[in-house]
mmCIF file of C-alpha atoms in Angstrom:
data_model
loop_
_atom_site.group_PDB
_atom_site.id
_atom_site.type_symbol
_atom_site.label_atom_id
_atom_site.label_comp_id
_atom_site.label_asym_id
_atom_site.label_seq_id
_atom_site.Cartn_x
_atom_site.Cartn_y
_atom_site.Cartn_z
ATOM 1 C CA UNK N 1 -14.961 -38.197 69.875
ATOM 2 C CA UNK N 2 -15.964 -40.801 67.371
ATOM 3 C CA UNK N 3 -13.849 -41.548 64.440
ATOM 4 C CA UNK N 4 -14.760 -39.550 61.351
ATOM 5 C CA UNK N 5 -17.141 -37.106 63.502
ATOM 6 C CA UNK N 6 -16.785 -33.435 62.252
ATOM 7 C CA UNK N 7 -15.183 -31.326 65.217
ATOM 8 C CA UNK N 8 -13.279 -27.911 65.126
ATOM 9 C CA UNK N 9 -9.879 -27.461 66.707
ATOM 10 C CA UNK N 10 -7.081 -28.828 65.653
ATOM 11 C CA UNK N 11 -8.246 -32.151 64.038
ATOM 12 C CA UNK N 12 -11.443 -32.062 62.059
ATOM 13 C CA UNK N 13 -9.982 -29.596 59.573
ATOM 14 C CA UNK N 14 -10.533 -30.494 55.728
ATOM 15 C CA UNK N 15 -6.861 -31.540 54.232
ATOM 16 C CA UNK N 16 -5.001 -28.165 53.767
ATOM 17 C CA UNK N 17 -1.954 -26.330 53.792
ATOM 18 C CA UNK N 18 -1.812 -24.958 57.339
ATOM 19 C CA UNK N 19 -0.192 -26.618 60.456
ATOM 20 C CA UNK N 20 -2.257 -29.816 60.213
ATOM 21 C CA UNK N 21 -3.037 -31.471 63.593
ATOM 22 C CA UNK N 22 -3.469 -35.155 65.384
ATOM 23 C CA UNK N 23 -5.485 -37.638 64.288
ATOM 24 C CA UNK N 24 -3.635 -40.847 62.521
ATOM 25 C CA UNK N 25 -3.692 -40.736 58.931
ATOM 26 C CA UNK N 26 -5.818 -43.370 56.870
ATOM 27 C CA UNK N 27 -4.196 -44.537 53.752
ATOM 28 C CA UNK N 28 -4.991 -42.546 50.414
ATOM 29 C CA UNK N 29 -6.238 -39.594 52.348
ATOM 30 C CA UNK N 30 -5.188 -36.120 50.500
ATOM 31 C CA UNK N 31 -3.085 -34.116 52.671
ATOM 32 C CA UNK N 32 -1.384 -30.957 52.203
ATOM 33 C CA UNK N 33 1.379 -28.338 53.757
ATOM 34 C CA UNK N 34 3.203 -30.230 56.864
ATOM 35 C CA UNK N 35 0.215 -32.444 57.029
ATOM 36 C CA UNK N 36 -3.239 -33.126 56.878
ATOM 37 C CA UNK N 37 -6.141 -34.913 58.881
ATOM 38 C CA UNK N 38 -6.587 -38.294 58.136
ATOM 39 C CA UNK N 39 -9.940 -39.802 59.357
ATOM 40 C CA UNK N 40 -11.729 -37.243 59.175
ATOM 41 C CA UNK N 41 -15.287 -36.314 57.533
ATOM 42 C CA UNK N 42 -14.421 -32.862 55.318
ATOM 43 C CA UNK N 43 -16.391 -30.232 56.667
ATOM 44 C CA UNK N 44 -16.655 -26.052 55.923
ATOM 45 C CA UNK N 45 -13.750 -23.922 57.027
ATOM 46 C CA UNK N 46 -10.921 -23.508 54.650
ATOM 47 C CA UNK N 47 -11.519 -24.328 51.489
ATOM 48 C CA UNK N 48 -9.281 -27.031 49.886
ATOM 49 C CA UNK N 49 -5.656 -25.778 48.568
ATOM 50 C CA UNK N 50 -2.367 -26.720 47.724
ATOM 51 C CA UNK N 51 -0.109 -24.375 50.190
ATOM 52 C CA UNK N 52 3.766 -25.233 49.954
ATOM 53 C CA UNK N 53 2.991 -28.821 48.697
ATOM 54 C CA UNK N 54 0.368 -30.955 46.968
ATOM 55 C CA UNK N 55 -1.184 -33.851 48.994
ATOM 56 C CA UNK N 56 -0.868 -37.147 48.605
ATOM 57 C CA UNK N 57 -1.839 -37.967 44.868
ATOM 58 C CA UNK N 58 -2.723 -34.476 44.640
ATOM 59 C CA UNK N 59 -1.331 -32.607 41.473
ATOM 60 C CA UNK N 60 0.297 -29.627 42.018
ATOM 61 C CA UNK N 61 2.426 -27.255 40.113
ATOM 62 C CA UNK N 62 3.286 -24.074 41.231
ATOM 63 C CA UNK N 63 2.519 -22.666 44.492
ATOM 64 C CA UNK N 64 -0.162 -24.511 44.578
ATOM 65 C CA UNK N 65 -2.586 -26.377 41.898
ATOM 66 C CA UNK N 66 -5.865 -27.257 43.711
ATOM 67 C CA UNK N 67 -8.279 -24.189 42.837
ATOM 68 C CA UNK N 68 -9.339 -22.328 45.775
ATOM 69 C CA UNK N 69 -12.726 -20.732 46.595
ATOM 70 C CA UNK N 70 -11.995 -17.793 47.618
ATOM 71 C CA UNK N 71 -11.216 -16.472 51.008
ATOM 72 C CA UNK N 72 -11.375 -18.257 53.578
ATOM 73 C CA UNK N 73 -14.929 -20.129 52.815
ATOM 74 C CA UNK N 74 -15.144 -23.534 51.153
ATOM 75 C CA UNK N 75 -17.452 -23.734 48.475
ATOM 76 C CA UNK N 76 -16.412 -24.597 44.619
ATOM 77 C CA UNK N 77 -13.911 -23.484 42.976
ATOM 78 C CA UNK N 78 -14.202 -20.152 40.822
ATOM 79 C CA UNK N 79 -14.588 -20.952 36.921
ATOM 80 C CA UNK N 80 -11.516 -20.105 35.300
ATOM 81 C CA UNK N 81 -12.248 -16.739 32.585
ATOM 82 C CA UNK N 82 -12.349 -18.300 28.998
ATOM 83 C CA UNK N 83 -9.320 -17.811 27.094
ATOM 84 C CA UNK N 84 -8.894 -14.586 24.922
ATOM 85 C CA UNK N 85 -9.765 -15.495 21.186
ATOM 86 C CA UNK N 86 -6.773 -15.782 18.863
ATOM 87 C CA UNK N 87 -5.642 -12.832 17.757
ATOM 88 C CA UNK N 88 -6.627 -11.945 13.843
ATOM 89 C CA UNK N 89 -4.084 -11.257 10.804
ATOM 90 C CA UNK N 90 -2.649 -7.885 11.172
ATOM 91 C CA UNK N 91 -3.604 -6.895 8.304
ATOM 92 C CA UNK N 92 -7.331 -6.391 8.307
ATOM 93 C CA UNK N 93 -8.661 -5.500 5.073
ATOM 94 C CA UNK N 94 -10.821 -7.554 3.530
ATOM 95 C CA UNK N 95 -9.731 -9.177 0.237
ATOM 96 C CA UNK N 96 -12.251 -7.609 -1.690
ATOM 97 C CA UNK N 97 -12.621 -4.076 -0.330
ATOM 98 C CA UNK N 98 -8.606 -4.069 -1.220
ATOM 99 C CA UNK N 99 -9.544 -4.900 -4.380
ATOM 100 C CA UNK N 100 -12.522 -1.805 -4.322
ATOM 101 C CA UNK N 101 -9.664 0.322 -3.173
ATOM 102 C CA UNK N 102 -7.794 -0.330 -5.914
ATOM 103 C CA UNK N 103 -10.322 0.221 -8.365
ATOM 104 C CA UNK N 104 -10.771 -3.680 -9.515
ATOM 105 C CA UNK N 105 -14.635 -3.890 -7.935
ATOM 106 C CA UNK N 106 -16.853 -2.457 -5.802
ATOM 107 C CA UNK N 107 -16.775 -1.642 -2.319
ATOM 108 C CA UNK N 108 -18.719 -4.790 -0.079
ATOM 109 C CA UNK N 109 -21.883 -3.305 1.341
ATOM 110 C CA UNK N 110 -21.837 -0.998 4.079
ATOM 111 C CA UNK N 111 -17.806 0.151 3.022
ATOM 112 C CA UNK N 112 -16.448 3.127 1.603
ATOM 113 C CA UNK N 113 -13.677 3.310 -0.912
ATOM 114 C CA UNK N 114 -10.583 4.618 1.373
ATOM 115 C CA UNK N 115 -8.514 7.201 -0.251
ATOM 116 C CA UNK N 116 -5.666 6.247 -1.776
ATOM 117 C CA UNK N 117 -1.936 5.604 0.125
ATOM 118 C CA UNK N 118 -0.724 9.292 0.177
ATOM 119 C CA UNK N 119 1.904 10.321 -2.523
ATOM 120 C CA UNK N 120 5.355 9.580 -2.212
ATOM 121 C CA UNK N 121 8.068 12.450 -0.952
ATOM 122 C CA UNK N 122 8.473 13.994 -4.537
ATOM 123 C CA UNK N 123 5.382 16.293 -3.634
ATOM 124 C CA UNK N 124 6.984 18.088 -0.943
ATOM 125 C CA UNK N 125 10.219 18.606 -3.234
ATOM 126 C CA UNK N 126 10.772 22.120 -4.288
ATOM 127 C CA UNK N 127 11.107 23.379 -7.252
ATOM 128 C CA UNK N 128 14.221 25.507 -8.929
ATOM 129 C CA UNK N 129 14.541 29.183 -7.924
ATOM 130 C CA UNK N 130 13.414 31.391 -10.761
ATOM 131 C CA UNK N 131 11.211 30.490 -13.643
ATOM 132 C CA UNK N 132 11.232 27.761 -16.455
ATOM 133 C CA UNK N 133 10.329 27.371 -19.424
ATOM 134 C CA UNK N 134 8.070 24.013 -20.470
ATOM 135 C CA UNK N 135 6.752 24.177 -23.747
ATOM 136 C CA UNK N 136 5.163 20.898 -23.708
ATOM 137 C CA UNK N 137 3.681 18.838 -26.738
ATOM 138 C CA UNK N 138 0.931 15.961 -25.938
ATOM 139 C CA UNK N 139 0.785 13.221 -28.604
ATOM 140 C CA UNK N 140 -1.763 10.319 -28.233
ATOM 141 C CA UNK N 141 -0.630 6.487 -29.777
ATOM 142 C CA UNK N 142 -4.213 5.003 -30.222
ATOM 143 C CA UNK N 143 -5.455 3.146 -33.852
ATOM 144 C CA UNK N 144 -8.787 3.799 -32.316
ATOM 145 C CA UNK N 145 -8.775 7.249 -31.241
ATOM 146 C CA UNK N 146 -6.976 8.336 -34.153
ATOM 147 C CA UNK N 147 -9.677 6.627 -36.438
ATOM 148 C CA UNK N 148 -12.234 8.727 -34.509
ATOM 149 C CA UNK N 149 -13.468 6.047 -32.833
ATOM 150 C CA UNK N 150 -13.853 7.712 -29.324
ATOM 151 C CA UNK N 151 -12.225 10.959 -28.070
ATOM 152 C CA UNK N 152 -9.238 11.809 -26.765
ATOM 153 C CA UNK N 153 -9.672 11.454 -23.536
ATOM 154 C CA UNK N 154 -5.848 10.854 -21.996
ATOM 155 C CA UNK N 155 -4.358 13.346 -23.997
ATOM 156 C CA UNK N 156 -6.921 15.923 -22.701
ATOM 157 C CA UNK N 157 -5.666 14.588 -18.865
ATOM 158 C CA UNK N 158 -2.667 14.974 -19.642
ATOM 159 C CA UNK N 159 -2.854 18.774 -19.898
ATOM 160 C CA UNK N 160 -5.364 19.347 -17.465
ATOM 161 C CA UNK N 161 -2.498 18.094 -14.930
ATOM 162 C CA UNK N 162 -0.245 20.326 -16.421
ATOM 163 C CA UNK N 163 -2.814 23.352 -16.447
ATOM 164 C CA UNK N 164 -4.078 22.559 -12.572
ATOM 165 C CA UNK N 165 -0.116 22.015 -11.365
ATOM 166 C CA UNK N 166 0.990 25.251 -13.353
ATOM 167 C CA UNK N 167 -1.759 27.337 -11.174
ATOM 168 C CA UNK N 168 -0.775 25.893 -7.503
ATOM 169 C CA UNK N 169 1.653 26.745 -5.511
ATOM 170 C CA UNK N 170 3.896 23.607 -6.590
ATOM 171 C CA UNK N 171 3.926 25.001 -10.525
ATOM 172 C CA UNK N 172 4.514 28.584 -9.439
ATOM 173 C CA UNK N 173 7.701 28.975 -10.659
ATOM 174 C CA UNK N 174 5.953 27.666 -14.083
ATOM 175 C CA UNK N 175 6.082 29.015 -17.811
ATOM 176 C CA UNK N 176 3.471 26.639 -19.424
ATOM 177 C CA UNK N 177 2.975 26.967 -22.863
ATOM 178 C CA UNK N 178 0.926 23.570 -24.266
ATOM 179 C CA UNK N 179 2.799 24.455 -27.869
ATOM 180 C CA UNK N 180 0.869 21.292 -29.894
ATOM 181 C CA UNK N 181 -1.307 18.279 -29.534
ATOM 182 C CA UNK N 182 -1.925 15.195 -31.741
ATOM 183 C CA UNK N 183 -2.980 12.217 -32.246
ATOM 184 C CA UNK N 184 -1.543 9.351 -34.023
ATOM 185 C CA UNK N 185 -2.289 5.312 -34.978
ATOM 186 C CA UNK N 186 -0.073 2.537 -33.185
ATOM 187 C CA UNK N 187 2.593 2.964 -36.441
ATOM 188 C CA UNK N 188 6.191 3.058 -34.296
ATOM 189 C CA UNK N 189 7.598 4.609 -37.548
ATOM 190 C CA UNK N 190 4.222 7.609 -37.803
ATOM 191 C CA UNK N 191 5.320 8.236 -33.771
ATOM 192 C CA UNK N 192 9.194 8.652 -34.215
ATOM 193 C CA UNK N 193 8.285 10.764 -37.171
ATOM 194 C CA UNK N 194 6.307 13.196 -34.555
ATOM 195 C CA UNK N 195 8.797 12.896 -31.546
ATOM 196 C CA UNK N 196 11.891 13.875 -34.273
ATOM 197 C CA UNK N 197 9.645 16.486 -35.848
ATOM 198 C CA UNK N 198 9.073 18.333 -32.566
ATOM 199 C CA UNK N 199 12.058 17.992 -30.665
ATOM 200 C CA UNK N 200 14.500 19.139 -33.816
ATOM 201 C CA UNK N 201 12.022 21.724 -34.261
ATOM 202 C CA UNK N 202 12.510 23.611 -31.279
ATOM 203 C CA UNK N 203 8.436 23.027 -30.746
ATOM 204 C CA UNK N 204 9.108 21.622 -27.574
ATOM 205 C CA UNK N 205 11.287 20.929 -24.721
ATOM 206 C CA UNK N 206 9.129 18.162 -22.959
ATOM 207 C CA UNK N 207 7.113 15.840 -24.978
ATOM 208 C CA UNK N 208 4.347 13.124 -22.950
ATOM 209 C CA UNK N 209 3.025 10.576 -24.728
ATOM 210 C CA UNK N 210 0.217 8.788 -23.880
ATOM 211 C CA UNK N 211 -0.874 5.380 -24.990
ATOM 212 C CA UNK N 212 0.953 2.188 -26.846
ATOM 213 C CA UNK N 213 2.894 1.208 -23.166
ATOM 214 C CA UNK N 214 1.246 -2.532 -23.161
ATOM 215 C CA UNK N 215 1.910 -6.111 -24.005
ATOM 216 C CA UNK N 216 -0.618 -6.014 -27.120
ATOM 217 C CA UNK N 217 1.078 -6.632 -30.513
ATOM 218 C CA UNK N 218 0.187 -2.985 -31.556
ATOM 219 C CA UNK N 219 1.504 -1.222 -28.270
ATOM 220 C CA UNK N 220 4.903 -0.089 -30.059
ATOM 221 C CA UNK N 221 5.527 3.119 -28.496
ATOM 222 C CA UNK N 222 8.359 2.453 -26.280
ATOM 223 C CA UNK N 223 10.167 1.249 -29.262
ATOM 224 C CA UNK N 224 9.378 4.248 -31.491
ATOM 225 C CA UNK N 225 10.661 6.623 -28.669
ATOM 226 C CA UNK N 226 13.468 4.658 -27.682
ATOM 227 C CA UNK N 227 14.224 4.761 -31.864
ATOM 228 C CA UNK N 228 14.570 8.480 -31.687
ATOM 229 C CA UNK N 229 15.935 9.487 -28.779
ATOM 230 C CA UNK N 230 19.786 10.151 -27.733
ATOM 231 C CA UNK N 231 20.385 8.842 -24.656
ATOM 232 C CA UNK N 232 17.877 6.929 -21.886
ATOM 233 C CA UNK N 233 16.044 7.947 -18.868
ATOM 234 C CA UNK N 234 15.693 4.661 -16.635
ATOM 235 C CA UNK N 235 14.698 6.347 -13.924
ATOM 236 C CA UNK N 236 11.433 8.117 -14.605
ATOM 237 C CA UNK N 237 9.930 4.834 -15.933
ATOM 238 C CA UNK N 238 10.848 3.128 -12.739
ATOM 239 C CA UNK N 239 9.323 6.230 -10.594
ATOM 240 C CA UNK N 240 6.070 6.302 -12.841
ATOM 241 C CA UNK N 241 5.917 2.035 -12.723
ATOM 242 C CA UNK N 242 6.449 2.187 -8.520
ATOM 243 C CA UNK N 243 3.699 5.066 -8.080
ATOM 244 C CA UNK N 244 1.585 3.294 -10.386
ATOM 245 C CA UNK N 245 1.785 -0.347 -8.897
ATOM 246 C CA UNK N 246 0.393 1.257 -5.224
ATOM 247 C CA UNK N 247 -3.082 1.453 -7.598
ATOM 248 C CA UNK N 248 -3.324 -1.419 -9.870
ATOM 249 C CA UNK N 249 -1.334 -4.208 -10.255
ATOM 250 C CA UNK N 250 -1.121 -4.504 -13.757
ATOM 251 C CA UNK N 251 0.954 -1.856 -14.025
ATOM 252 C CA UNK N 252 3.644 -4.018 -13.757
ATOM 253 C CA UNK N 253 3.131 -4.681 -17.869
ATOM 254 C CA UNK N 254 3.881 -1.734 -18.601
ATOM 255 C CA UNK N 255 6.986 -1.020 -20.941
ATOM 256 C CA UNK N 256 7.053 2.659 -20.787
ATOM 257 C CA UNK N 257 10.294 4.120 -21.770
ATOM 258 C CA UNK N 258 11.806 8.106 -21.208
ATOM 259 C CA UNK N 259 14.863 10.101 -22.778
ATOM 260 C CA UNK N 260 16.721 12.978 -24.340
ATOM 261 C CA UNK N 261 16.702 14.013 -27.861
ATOM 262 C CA UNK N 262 18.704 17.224 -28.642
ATOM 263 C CA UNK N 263 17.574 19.625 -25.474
ATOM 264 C CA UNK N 264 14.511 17.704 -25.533
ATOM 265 C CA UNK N 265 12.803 15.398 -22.346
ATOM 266 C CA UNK N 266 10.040 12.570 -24.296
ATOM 267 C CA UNK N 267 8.085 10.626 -21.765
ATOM 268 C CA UNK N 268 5.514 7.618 -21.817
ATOM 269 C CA UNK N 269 2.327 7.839 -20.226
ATOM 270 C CA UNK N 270 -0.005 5.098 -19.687
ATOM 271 C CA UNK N 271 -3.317 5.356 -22.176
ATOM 272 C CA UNK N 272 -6.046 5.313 -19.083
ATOM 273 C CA UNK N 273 -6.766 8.537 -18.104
ATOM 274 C CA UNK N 274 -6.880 7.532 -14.831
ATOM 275 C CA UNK N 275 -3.248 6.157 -14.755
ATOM 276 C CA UNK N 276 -2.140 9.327 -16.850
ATOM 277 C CA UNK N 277 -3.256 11.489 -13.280
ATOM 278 C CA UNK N 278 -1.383 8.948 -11.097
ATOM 279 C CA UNK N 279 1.787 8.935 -13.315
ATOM 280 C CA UNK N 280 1.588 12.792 -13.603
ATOM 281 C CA UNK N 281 1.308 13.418 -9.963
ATOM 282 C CA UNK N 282 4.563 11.637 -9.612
ATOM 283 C CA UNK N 283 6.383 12.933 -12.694
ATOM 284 C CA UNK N 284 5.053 17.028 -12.500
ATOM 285 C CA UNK N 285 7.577 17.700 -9.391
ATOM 286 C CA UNK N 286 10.408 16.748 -11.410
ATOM 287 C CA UNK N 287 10.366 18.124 -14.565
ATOM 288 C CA UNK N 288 11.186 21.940 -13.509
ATOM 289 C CA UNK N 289 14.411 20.059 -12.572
ATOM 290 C CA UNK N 290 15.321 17.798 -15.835
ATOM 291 C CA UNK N 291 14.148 21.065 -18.126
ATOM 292 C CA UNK N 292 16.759 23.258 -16.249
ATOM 293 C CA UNK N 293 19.632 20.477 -16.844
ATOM 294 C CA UNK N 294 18.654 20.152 -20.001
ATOM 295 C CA UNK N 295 19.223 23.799 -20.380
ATOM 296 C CA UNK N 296 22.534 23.743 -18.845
#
């Protein structure tokens, strides 16, 4: 045979990983596995691989680095599948559908408003056997309001919470009597007067307020109630604040305040009517409870 003539056989094989045959071996000619065919014109047969070890000046790394064809055919090498795109932030909502959901814009076209994170564990908590009592006053802290400005709007949420939770199965156990209303300017001295008036008065045993809870020079109800009352209730302001920071962020102003006066529970409310129904879905399940220790 004539140097570098194709043949079969033994020799004539294109550099692979297999036995290798004779033939001498020209300088710089890839080899592979115990060794290849130097000389030799590549022809078909088994397409070019690695085996056990790279050829000469081959790279290798592994088993075996060369790409391989496929089978036993030569041919090109297949096209290695495009790498999987990064993966995204886990947390997939859009900056400004959060903001829709939480009632600081509109949805972005083509989204819905989800609902709402579901209430936290005090709705499943059930109430004291037997009935109470809850005669409950409702007094509004707004200059504007009280001017006649606009209506009463959060006062008038306020008891339609306590009207639509007396009627379910959660207020069952319920004696709701809404014993007075009213509606007062920002004057901390014209709201202690009220919260004194009803709680000494046996008019009530719960009293909500509902307005002055802000940062504004004229939002003075916290220190009106907190003027009257006996001792502090930490608690329910830092239950109403957490429930009310899963739906708007600026809740965290808030300087809402709770205690006992006498036998008497006196709560701040927000002044939006829609923070009044958030903060009463989180305060209604408890105060069956803090009436009957009251009581006590």
């Amino acid at each position: 045979m004539q140097p570098g003539a194709p043949m079969g056989g033994m020799g004539g094989m294109q550099p692979m990983g297999g036995m290798g045959g004779g033939g001498g071996m020209q300088p710089g000619a890839p080899m592979g596995g115990m060794g290849g065919m130097g000389g030799m014109r590549p022809m078909g047969g088994m397409a070019p691989m690695g085996g056990m070890g790279g050829g000469m000046g081959q790279p290798m790394g592994g088993m075996g680095s060369v790409p391989m064809g496929g089978g036993m055919g030569g041919g090109e090498a297949a096209a290695v599948p495009d790498a999987p795109p990064p993966e995204q932030d886990v947390c997939c909502t859009p900056a400004d559908e959060m903001l829709a959901n939480m009632g600081l814009g509109p949805p972005p076209d083509g989204a819905s408003c989800r609902p709402p994170v579901p209430p936290p564990p005090l709705a499943s908590l059930a109430p004291p056997p037997g009935e109470t009592s809850l005669r409950v006053a409702v007094l509004t802290t707004s200059d504007r309001a009280a001017a006649g400005v606009y209506a009463d709007a959060s006062g008038a949420e306020v008891q339609r919470c306590l009207r639509e939770y007396a009627a379910s199965g959660a207020g069952a156990g319920w004696r709701l009597e809404l014993a007075a209303s009213e509606v007062v300017p920002d004057d901390a001295d014209a709201i202690s007067e009220v919260l004194a008036r009803w709680a000494d008065g046996g008019v009530a045993n719960l009293v909500l307020t509902t307005g002055g809870t802000g940062l504004s020079p004229r939002d003075v109800t916290p220190e009106a109630t907190l003027a009257v009352v006996e001792r502090t209730l930490p608690g329910l302001p830092e239950l109403l604040l957490g429930e009310a920071l899963r739906h708007e962020p600026l809740a965290a102003l808030s300087r809402a305040a709770a205690g006992v006066r006498g036998k008497c529970l006196i709560v701040n409310l927000p002044g939006r009517p829609r923070a009044v129904t958030q903060n009463m879905g989180a305060l209604m399940p408890l105060l069956a409870h803090a009436v009957r220790e009251l009581e006590d």
